[in-house]
Amino acid sequence: MSVEFSEKALEQLRELLGHYPDRQAAVIPALHLAQEEFGYITQEVEDYVAKLLEIPATDVHQVFTFYTMFRDRPVGKYHIKVCESVACHIMGSTNVLDYLRKKLGIDVGQTTPDGRFTLTTVECLGACEMAPMMQVNDDFYGPLDEKKLDEILESLE
Amino acid sequence: MPQVKVLTEFFDVPDSHKIDVWEKHGGYQAIRKVLKSMTPDEVIEEVKRSKLRGLGGAGFPTGVKWGFVPKDSEKPKYLVVNADEGEPGTFKDRHVIMNIPHSLLEGMMIASYAIGAHVAYIYIRGEYVHPARRLEEAIAEAKAKGYLGKGIFGTDYDLEVYIHRGAGAYICGEETALLNSLEGKKGWPRLKPPFPATVGAFQSPTVVNNVETLSYVPHIIARGADWFASLSEGTERCGGTRIFSVSGHVKRPGVYEAPLHTTLREIVYDFAGGIRGDKKLKAVIPGGSSCPVLKADEIDVRMCFDDLAKAGTMAGSGGVIVMDEDTCMFDTLRNIIHFYAHESCGQCTPCRQGTGWLVRIFDRIAEGRGMPGDVDNILEIAQNIMGRTICPLGDAAAMPVISFVTKFREEFEYHVREGRCDLEDRKQRVAMAS
Ligand SMILES: Cc1cc2nc3c(=O)[nH]c(=O)nc-3n(C[C@H](O)[C@H](O)[C@H](O)COP(=O)(O)O)c2cc1C
Ligand code: SF4
Ligand code: FES
């Protein structure tokens, strides 16, 4: 595949570069853009981002590996992230996770064969009043129980 | 005990996030007053007198921090807003951003003017997609009115505000890790000194402040430092209100704003409605998961920084996590230690190794393979992390361990000895008796 930003993404990147006194500062925003464009980050994408920013590829790679939101493989249409930190834990996040595993028939880190759901766990998402909670793509859901989970999964076609 | 509201009062106003609504309620008057009639030093003095303390975790007096920025520096100066909000149990900044983004922007304008910054960044955690959008919209609204950009409010003062999204790393909430992350590097904390006030973002003088901290500033300028300071009664070194995030086994989890003389009991029972199912309270973590835990009989403490410190814990980020009588302390602490081990950046041996050892011991005990001496070992490992690391994450991991194990020692001994939870046993005993 040829790795190249769309005109829109290039425009956004030019705008972003104007925010900082040096080009390296745009690495994280550029990787966000790349992930939106390509779905995930390959070695080729890293090299492309490095070229755009005129910085060494190793600098991009270090950043890519440090941050948990950047991924090196595709995810399903709906990426479910179940919070496992303490407020959610004491409110029953383990049950939420068990139920989702059973219902989706996959383990943490896997994607359903139809490519619709990916299940992962995350640390506190800053929404502990909704505990136990999860994030699906951009949205937060909680407090969760089996009934609520059924409803949410049904609402996502 | 009534709630005293400075920020959360606006949460109930429909469309409080829109600039027109904000202005109808007095918004953007404080920055006009500042630009028209106050010198930067006068602003700093006013904020000092208000006794506003940093609400991101460390509680440092805000005006004093601003005063550390050198006036004669040739370099540009920066204001950086910490919207990373990652400490488990904390969610108030999200509510502030969603409800009153213009209070934050106005606070940023005033702070930038006070320290002489013309560029300000909001570092927001990557998972906060909607809050980041809300901020983008608010910035666009302010720009359209000439409140941001060149010559704001018709003066010759320029200010640009940019959003910088993080990408998933708790440690980036620590201010120097945050600055590295802003510069496009791994989020590794820096050795201090130098402090950010002299060498911060891009090698330049920088102030890092929490979202909530800055959001109070317009109200302090508009209504006066004395008014703000006096909201907390009898708390010598802290003033005003703060927003507590209340989670766990309470009837009404959520955000509650209150003056700092409010007690933890009032927050748990009056504001959050007490314990779910009217069970007994077992323990409370008063300021986010890194703060030492308090037992049920220790909650008549005022929530001011100094009183919580005297009680052997910390005010931290104001994240109150409530645990009822059915909570297993071993299991809860195991969860917390897994978090800190996962989030350790690995730079310092005591933090990296110590949290790793603790995880392995806790997991082994959970599997029923506890060994004599485990409890003392756990305490010793935690004590050996304390004070021996670059950033406070090491201490943040050690403090809950020491407090949980010391205050609920018998529960931990039971797990080691019997290989299971005494709560299960207790429930069975109750069942048999009835
Ligand atoms: C491990 C760690 C995580 C932190 N996370 C946050 C955070 O998410 N948000 C925040 O405002 N401060 C956080 N802090 C505190 C910051 O380092 C810093 O003290 C604060 O942003 C300063 O702003 P304030 O004075 O307005 O509180 C954290 C500190 C440590 C040691
Ligand atoms: S204390 Fe832990 S998180 Fe902080 S710098 Fe050291 S290893 Fe990294
Ligand atoms: S602990 Fe789950 S959102 Fe905070």
XYZ file of C-alpha atoms and ligand atoms in Angstrom:
634
model
C 0.000 0.000 0.000
C 1.248 3.469 -0.696
C 1.353 5.495 2.466
C 0.304 9.054 1.886
C -1.858 11.566 3.746
C -4.982 12.921 2.079
C -4.922 16.602 1.126
C -7.123 17.306 4.153
C -4.726 15.595 6.547
C -1.761 17.421 5.039
C -3.621 20.681 5.526
C -4.295 19.778 9.171
C -0.660 18.892 9.698
C 0.504 22.223 8.261
C -1.856 23.972 10.660
C -0.556 21.880 13.581
C 3.073 22.655 12.794
C 2.253 26.310 13.300
C 1.360 25.612 16.929
C 4.877 24.753 18.053
C 8.323 26.313 17.991
C 9.812 23.071 16.618
C 8.709 20.244 14.365
C 9.233 17.325 16.743
C 6.416 18.628 18.969
C 3.988 17.662 16.220
C 4.793 13.931 16.452
C 1.854 12.937 18.662
C -0.693 15.004 16.711
C 0.770 13.638 13.470
C 0.478 10.053 14.705
C -3.144 10.731 15.696
C -3.758 11.995 12.178
C -2.009 8.974 10.703
C -4.088 6.606 12.781
C -7.257 8.335 11.594
C -6.082 8.117 7.993
C -4.775 4.559 7.932
C -6.499 2.891 10.906
C -3.222 1.802 12.456
C 0.467 2.556 12.366
C 2.928 0.390 10.455
C 6.669 0.811 10.088
C 5.960 2.464 6.741
C 3.610 4.951 8.379
C 6.215 5.761 11.012
C 8.771 6.432 8.295
C 6.303 8.586 6.408
C 5.525 10.665 9.516
C 9.247 11.052 10.179
C 9.773 12.283 6.633
C 6.913 14.777 6.886
C 8.283 16.157 10.142
C 11.914 16.003 8.999
C 12.981 14.144 12.134
C 14.693 10.758 12.631
C 12.425 7.717 12.324
C 13.682 6.459 15.699
C 12.174 9.546 17.378
C 8.803 8.687 15.899
C 9.167 5.044 16.864
C 9.944 5.873 20.511
C 6.792 7.942 20.751
C 4.697 5.354 18.951
C 5.689 2.610 21.403
C 5.308 4.745 24.547
C 1.643 5.704 24.192
C -1.107 3.112 24.531
C -3.578 4.722 22.127
C -1.377 4.088 19.105
C -1.806 0.621 17.628
C 0.079 -1.498 15.140
C -2.873 -3.540 13.900
C -6.424 -2.845 12.808
C -9.334 -2.874 15.259
C -12.985 -3.735 14.728
C -15.666 -1.257 13.761
C -16.398 -0.822 17.455
C -13.457 -0.735 19.810
C -14.653 -1.551 23.317
C -12.356 -0.450 26.137
C -13.387 -1.648 29.581
C -11.960 0.340 32.489
C -10.313 -1.877 35.085
C -9.006 0.721 37.547
C -9.952 0.872 41.177
C -13.278 2.740 41.153
C -14.582 0.554 38.346
C -13.031 -2.543 39.896
C -14.853 -2.193 43.203
C -18.074 -1.537 41.275
C -17.803 -4.783 39.321
C -15.689 -4.257 36.195
C -14.633 -7.912 36.336
C -18.250 -8.969 35.766
C -18.540 -6.533 32.870
C -15.482 -7.999 31.254
C -16.587 -11.604 31.821
C -19.980 -10.862 30.326
C -18.513 -9.189 27.246
C -16.060 -12.045 26.737
C -18.880 -14.551 26.836
C -21.286 -12.533 24.751
C -18.780 -11.614 22.034
C -17.028 -14.975 22.178
C -13.578 -13.370 22.248
C -10.870 -12.729 24.780
C -9.271 -9.401 25.706
C -7.125 -8.182 22.823
C -9.163 -9.997 20.175
C -11.562 -8.949 17.430
C -14.753 -10.802 16.510
C -14.439 -12.782 13.245
C -16.965 -10.467 11.542
C -14.683 -7.547 12.329
C -17.291 -5.669 14.326
C -15.950 -5.675 17.877
C -12.518 -5.434 19.436
C -12.305 -5.908 23.209
C -9.527 -4.364 25.293
C -9.040 -3.180 28.853
C -7.817 0.260 29.870
C -6.890 2.178 32.999
C -9.072 4.898 34.561
C -10.777 6.949 31.860
C -11.704 9.835 34.150
C -15.357 8.849 34.353
C -15.476 6.952 37.652
C -18.912 8.360 38.527
C -20.161 6.035 35.750
C -18.415 2.975 37.213
C -18.277 0.302 36.038
C -17.791 1.971 32.667
C -16.370 1.470 29.210
C -15.534 3.490 26.146
C -16.783 2.443 22.711
C -14.962 4.405 19.998
C -15.352 8.031 21.197
C -18.204 7.515 23.671
C -18.370 6.647 27.371
C -21.020 4.267 28.753
C -21.927 3.465 32.355
C -22.884 2.405 34.931
C -22.954 -0.983 33.234
C -24.813 -4.166 34.044
C -25.794 -7.090 31.828
C -29.038 -5.482 30.699
C -27.350 -2.194 29.841
C -24.586 -4.025 27.968
C -27.179 -5.923 25.917
C -28.881 -2.658 25.028
C -25.656 -0.926 24.065
C -24.451 -3.795 21.893
C -27.819 -3.973 20.174
C -27.784 -0.250 19.455
C -24.462 -0.602 17.616
C -25.302 -2.144 14.277
C -24.136 21.339 55.339
C -24.996 23.310 52.174
C -22.855 23.096 49.090
C -21.117 26.357 48.217
C -20.848 26.666 44.467
C -18.508 28.850 42.470
C -17.952 26.782 39.336
C -20.641 24.121 39.533
C -23.355 26.754 39.882
C -23.075 27.256 36.136
C -23.366 23.528 35.415
C -27.142 23.811 35.757
C -27.445 26.737 33.350
C -28.661 25.468 29.957
C -25.962 25.781 27.277
C -23.467 27.037 29.848
C -20.673 26.014 27.461
C -21.673 28.602 24.859
C -19.944 31.944 24.841
C -23.111 34.039 24.701
C -24.594 32.304 27.713
C -21.275 32.609 29.538
C -21.142 36.329 28.858
C -24.740 36.812 29.951
C -23.676 35.406 33.320
C -20.785 37.814 33.659
C -18.164 35.910 31.700
C -15.142 37.706 30.161
C -15.541 40.697 32.474
C -12.617 39.705 34.702
C -10.133 39.550 31.822
C -11.345 42.965 30.623
C -10.743 44.362 34.097
C -7.289 42.788 34.194
C -6.236 44.103 30.789
C -7.611 47.563 31.470
C -6.615 48.225 35.029
C -4.205 45.683 36.529
C -0.479 45.062 36.187
C 0.731 41.453 36.005
C 2.110 41.790 39.547
C -1.226 42.977 40.846
C -2.903 39.933 39.332
C -0.340 37.626 40.950
C -0.803 39.335 44.324
C -4.563 38.986 44.100
C -4.315 35.263 43.335
C -1.856 34.806 46.194
C -4.227 36.501 48.615
C -7.114 34.316 47.473
C -5.273 31.278 48.909
C -6.049 29.334 45.747
C -4.055 26.096 45.785
C -3.256 23.816 42.856
C -6.041 21.298 42.422
C -4.198 18.854 40.170
C -2.624 16.954 43.021
C 0.246 18.761 44.713
C -1.683 21.701 46.177
C 0.998 24.302 45.508
C -0.208 27.925 46.008
C -1.071 29.156 42.516
C -0.066 32.805 42.859
C 3.294 31.813 44.319
C 3.950 29.518 41.354
C 3.190 32.307 38.900
C 5.559 34.576 40.811
C 8.477 32.209 40.127
C 8.467 32.955 36.406
C 11.433 35.233 35.720
C 10.429 38.664 34.472
C 13.664 39.408 32.640
C 13.866 36.249 30.528
C 14.620 36.742 26.844
C 12.781 33.552 26.040
C 9.098 33.217 25.313
C 7.010 32.065 28.263
C 4.343 29.415 28.188
C 1.235 28.504 30.099
C 0.365 24.814 29.942
C -2.953 23.514 31.201
C -2.915 20.041 32.659
C -6.079 18.317 31.411
C -4.597 14.840 31.580
C -6.889 13.774 34.443
C -5.672 10.234 34.933
C -5.529 9.662 38.691
C -8.062 6.888 39.364
C -11.074 8.357 41.143
C -10.800 11.788 39.514
C -13.192 13.161 36.887
C -13.972 16.780 37.805
C -11.883 18.395 35.070
C -13.986 16.582 32.473
C -17.117 18.163 33.968
C -15.498 21.599 34.078
C -14.473 21.364 30.415
C -17.838 20.072 29.229
C -19.892 22.602 31.214
C -17.828 25.766 31.474
C -14.963 25.723 28.963
C -14.988 29.519 28.863
C -14.225 29.732 32.573
C -11.037 27.797 31.806
C -10.219 29.934 28.745
C -10.754 33.153 30.682
C -8.585 31.819 33.522
C -5.916 30.969 30.948
C -6.045 34.495 29.538
C -5.573 35.999 32.990
C -2.776 33.596 33.929
C -0.988 34.143 30.604
C -1.143 37.895 31.076
C 0.166 37.562 34.634
C 3.223 35.541 33.591
C 3.748 37.237 30.220
C 2.899 34.284 27.965
C 1.592 34.713 24.443
C 1.105 31.037 23.728
C -0.819 28.653 25.961
C -1.358 24.927 25.468
C -4.075 22.686 26.821
C -2.639 19.197 27.210
C -5.712 16.961 27.237
C -5.715 13.199 27.560
C -6.334 11.476 24.234
C -9.350 9.540 25.459
C -11.241 12.787 26.120
C -12.496 13.090 22.541
C -15.683 15.004 23.320
C -14.073 17.353 25.854
C -11.323 18.161 23.319
C -13.997 19.008 20.738
C -15.816 21.167 23.225
C -12.614 23.100 23.874
C -11.997 23.499 20.153
C -15.457 24.988 19.751
C -14.951 27.318 22.701
C -11.622 28.500 21.307
C -13.232 29.146 17.931
C -16.019 31.143 19.597
C -13.513 33.226 21.550
C -11.403 33.819 18.429
C -14.411 34.963 16.436
C -15.073 37.650 19.042
C -11.478 38.831 19.143
C -10.862 37.365 22.600
C -7.968 35.230 21.331
C -5.376 35.931 18.690
C -3.698 39.244 17.941
C -4.573 42.165 20.189
C -7.200 40.524 22.341
C -10.120 42.639 23.563
C -8.830 45.527 21.478
C -5.595 45.829 23.490
C -2.067 45.209 22.230
C -1.819 41.906 24.100
C -1.605 38.763 21.891
C -2.582 35.294 22.993
C -2.937 32.014 21.115
C -4.381 28.889 22.732
C -3.675 25.453 21.261
C -4.971 22.039 22.183
C -2.447 19.210 22.402
C -3.980 15.759 22.682
C -2.150 13.077 24.668
C -2.215 9.471 23.586
C -2.709 7.276 26.633
C -0.130 7.389 29.445
C -1.015 8.219 33.051
C 2.507 9.428 33.771
C 2.008 12.358 31.377
C -0.130 13.969 34.092
C 3.094 14.565 36.030
C 4.081 18.044 34.958
C 7.581 17.389 33.621
C 6.504 14.209 31.806
C 3.703 16.300 30.354
C 6.206 18.848 29.080
C 8.286 16.127 27.416
C 5.135 14.759 25.859
C 4.196 18.229 24.620
C 7.617 18.443 22.995
C 6.954 15.221 21.091
C 8.983 12.909 23.286
C 8.290 9.908 25.477
C 6.505 10.954 28.651
C 9.470 10.560 30.957
C 9.536 12.793 34.032
C 12.521 15.155 34.321
C 14.758 15.641 37.306
C 13.933 18.805 39.255
C 15.493 21.336 39.565
C 15.364 23.060 37.204
C 11.670 23.656 37.800
C 9.327 24.382 34.894
C 9.009 28.015 36.010
C 12.574 28.552 34.780
C 13.135 25.695 32.293
C 9.850 24.231 31.135
C 8.346 23.740 27.695
C 10.852 24.161 24.854
C 13.543 25.181 27.355
C 11.507 28.227 28.321
C 9.862 29.468 31.523
C 6.545 27.663 31.914
C 3.657 27.458 34.332
C 1.731 24.194 34.471
C -1.684 24.448 36.077
C -4.629 22.130 36.432
C -7.925 22.785 34.599
C -9.938 23.392 37.752
C -7.296 25.637 39.319
C -7.348 28.035 36.358
C -11.115 27.972 36.089
C -11.441 29.684 39.487
C -9.230 32.586 38.484
C -11.834 34.751 36.659
C -14.168 34.445 39.639
C -11.388 35.469 42.010
C -10.605 38.551 39.934
C -14.283 39.437 39.492
C -15.360 39.016 43.101
C -12.121 39.616 44.942
C -9.460 37.560 46.677
C -10.989 38.147 50.105
C -14.345 36.783 49.031
C -12.697 33.620 47.664
C -10.378 33.112 50.625
C -13.263 33.489 53.081
C -15.341 30.732 51.470
C -13.288 28.252 53.468
C -13.650 29.105 57.119
C -10.864 28.491 59.588
C -8.492 26.976 57.056
C -5.419 29.090 57.356
C -3.510 28.255 54.206
C -6.202 27.380 51.709
C -9.225 29.226 50.495
C -12.232 28.856 48.274
C -13.986 25.747 47.167
C -12.958 22.736 45.158
C -14.817 20.093 43.224
C -14.743 16.636 44.736
C -15.171 13.631 42.477
C -17.046 11.009 44.480
C -17.087 7.389 43.287
C -17.479 3.888 44.652
C -20.188 2.517 46.904
C -22.235 5.675 47.442
C -25.842 6.310 46.530
C -25.094 9.319 44.330
C -21.638 9.243 42.739
C -20.735 12.497 41.000
C -19.077 15.888 41.358
C -19.692 18.011 44.453
C -18.207 21.422 45.042
C -17.618 22.505 48.617
C -15.409 24.755 50.752
C -12.303 23.149 52.163
C -13.561 23.155 55.747
C -16.124 20.549 54.679
C -15.483 17.195 56.294
C -15.063 13.925 54.464
C -18.104 12.612 56.348
C -20.233 15.436 54.969
C -19.090 14.667 51.445
C -19.818 10.965 51.731
C -23.084 11.155 53.663
C -24.652 14.551 52.923
C -23.623 15.140 49.323
C -23.230 11.631 47.934
C -26.152 10.253 49.938
C -24.276 7.752 52.081
C -23.562 4.121 51.380
C -25.477 2.184 48.769
C -27.961 -0.268 50.272
C -27.390 1.443 53.637
C -24.423 -0.782 54.287
C -21.649 0.151 56.661
C -18.727 2.240 55.500
C -15.367 0.510 55.567
C -12.834 2.926 54.136
C -12.347 6.028 51.974
C -9.488 7.175 49.785
C -9.827 10.960 50.017
C -7.821 12.350 47.084
C -7.325 9.883 44.244
C -5.872 6.385 44.331
C -2.351 7.442 45.332
C -3.473 8.878 48.686
C -3.307 6.851 51.891
C -6.652 5.277 52.796
C -8.747 6.372 55.787
C -10.802 3.998 57.916
C -14.491 4.566 58.596
C -13.739 6.152 61.966
C -11.246 8.616 60.459
C -13.593 10.577 58.202
C -14.405 13.488 60.493
C -11.488 15.312 58.947
C -11.763 18.611 57.111
C -10.847 18.398 53.425
C -8.259 21.168 53.547
C -4.724 20.315 52.474
C -3.209 20.764 55.926
C -5.805 18.809 57.894
C -5.640 15.852 55.529
C -1.849 15.895 55.797
C -2.151 15.893 59.595
C -4.469 12.903 59.306
C -1.674 11.078 57.495
C -3.130 11.306 54.034
C -3.401 13.853 51.211
C -5.929 16.127 49.528
C -4.493 15.144 46.130
C -6.840 15.570 43.199
C -10.034 15.508 45.274
C -11.028 12.047 44.093
C -13.021 10.480 46.932
C -13.308 6.703 46.512
C -15.748 5.111 48.936
C -15.656 1.454 49.990
C -18.419 -0.358 51.852
C -18.092 -3.152 54.399
C -18.074 -5.852 51.697
C -14.940 -4.547 50.033
C -11.879 -6.778 50.117
C -8.882 -4.616 50.980
C -6.417 -7.137 49.599
C -8.190 -7.289 46.252
C -8.566 -3.493 46.095
C -4.913 -2.840 46.853
C -3.877 -5.512 44.363
C -5.802 -3.593 41.715
C -4.138 -0.314 42.720
C -0.638 -1.773 42.654
C -1.254 -3.284 39.233
C -2.164 0.202 38.038
C 1.033 1.829 39.284
C 3.224 -1.007 38.036
C 1.614 -0.652 34.625
C 2.066 3.124 34.602
C 5.641 3.291 35.933
C 7.759 4.763 33.152
C 10.653 2.541 34.175
C 13.333 5.212 34.550
C 14.073 4.607 38.244
C 14.982 1.179 39.580
C 13.095 1.429 42.908
C 9.852 2.350 41.146
C 10.178 -0.066 38.228
C 11.432 -3.033 40.252
C 9.518 -2.305 43.440
C 6.132 -2.122 41.752
C 7.010 -5.232 39.729
C 7.896 -7.227 42.859
C 4.723 -6.078 44.580
C 2.600 -7.219 41.643
C 4.217 -10.651 41.716
C 3.740 -11.061 45.476
C 0.112 -9.878 45.342
C -0.644 -12.185 42.411
C 0.950 -15.132 44.187
C -1.084 -14.486 47.344
C -4.224 -14.141 45.217
C -3.498 -17.573 43.785
C -3.450 -18.967 47.313
C 0.328 -19.288 47.523
C 1.068 -16.782 50.255
C 4.208 -17.319 52.335
C 5.025 -16.410 55.932
C 6.616 -12.987 56.017
C 4.850 -11.762 52.884
C 3.084 -8.929 54.684
C 6.315 -7.581 56.177
C 8.016 -7.985 52.827
C 5.329 -5.958 51.098
C 5.774 -3.163 53.617
C 9.526 -3.204 53.241
C 9.413 -3.047 49.456
C 6.995 -0.120 49.606
C 9.154 1.708 52.141
C 12.186 1.256 49.925
C 10.457 3.006 47.032
C 9.524 6.069 49.117
C 11.622 9.122 48.415
C 14.069 7.358 46.110
C 12.669 8.275 42.720
C 12.726 11.030 40.100
C 9.015 11.750 40.224
C 6.290 11.245 42.828
C 4.787 8.218 41.060
C 7.029 5.978 43.131
C 5.599 7.432 46.335
C 2.123 7.324 44.811
C 2.493 3.575 44.475
C 4.025 3.067 47.910
C 1.643 5.174 50.001
C -1.551 3.235 49.381
C 0.355 0.000 50.016
C 1.695 1.140 53.364
C -1.639 2.560 54.526
C -3.825 -0.341 53.388
C -1.531 -2.973 54.857
C -0.972 -1.126 58.128
C -4.623 -0.275 58.710
C -6.105 -3.581 57.580
C -3.203 -5.853 58.426
C -5.305 -8.743 59.713
C -7.087 -8.975 56.369
C -3.791 -9.239 54.540
C -2.461 -11.819 57.014
C -5.614 -13.836 56.468
C -5.140 -13.891 52.708
C -1.529 -14.988 53.082
C -2.344 -17.643 55.670
C -5.616 -19.076 54.360
C -5.231 -18.417 50.652
C -8.678 -16.905 50.383
C -10.740 -13.913 51.399
C -12.128 -13.709 54.923
C -15.135 -11.843 53.521
C -16.248 -15.048 51.818
C -15.826 -16.889 55.090
C -17.689 -14.199 56.957
C -20.585 -14.333 54.526
C -20.768 -18.098 54.917
C -20.695 -17.795 58.684
C -23.568 -15.317 58.549
C -25.507 -17.625 56.248
C -25.060 -20.561 58.610
C -26.045 -18.556 61.640
C -29.260 -17.310 60.132
C 2.123 10.613 38.621
C 1.463 11.954 38.625
C 0.298 12.162 37.889
C -0.307 13.405 37.869
N -1.455 13.561 37.135
C -2.035 14.784 37.089
C -3.204 14.998 36.297
O -3.699 14.083 35.638
N -3.757 16.240 36.265
C -3.213 17.286 36.971
O -3.724 18.391 36.902
N -2.109 17.116 37.736
C -1.510 15.892 37.804
N -0.377 15.732 38.553
C 0.185 16.926 39.247
C 1.077 17.733 38.305
O 2.396 17.208 38.351
C 1.160 19.210 38.702
O 1.459 19.301 40.045
C -0.110 19.982 38.452
O -0.550 19.829 37.133
C 0.110 21.434 38.723
O -1.098 22.176 38.586
P -1.820 22.821 39.858
O -0.756 23.543 40.629
O -2.830 23.725 39.276
O -2.399 21.695 40.615
C 0.246 14.480 38.608
C 1.397 14.259 39.358
C 1.995 13.019 39.374
C 3.219 12.839 40.182
S 9.228 7.303 39.894
Fe 8.489 5.743 38.457
S 7.216 6.887 37.017
Fe 8.448 8.425 38.125
S 10.262 8.738 36.836
Fe 10.780 7.100 38.257
S 10.241 5.172 37.196
Fe 9.245 6.865 36.108
S -11.702 3.906 37.611
Fe -12.850 3.476 35.812
S -13.203 5.450 34.992
Fe -11.997 5.866 36.744
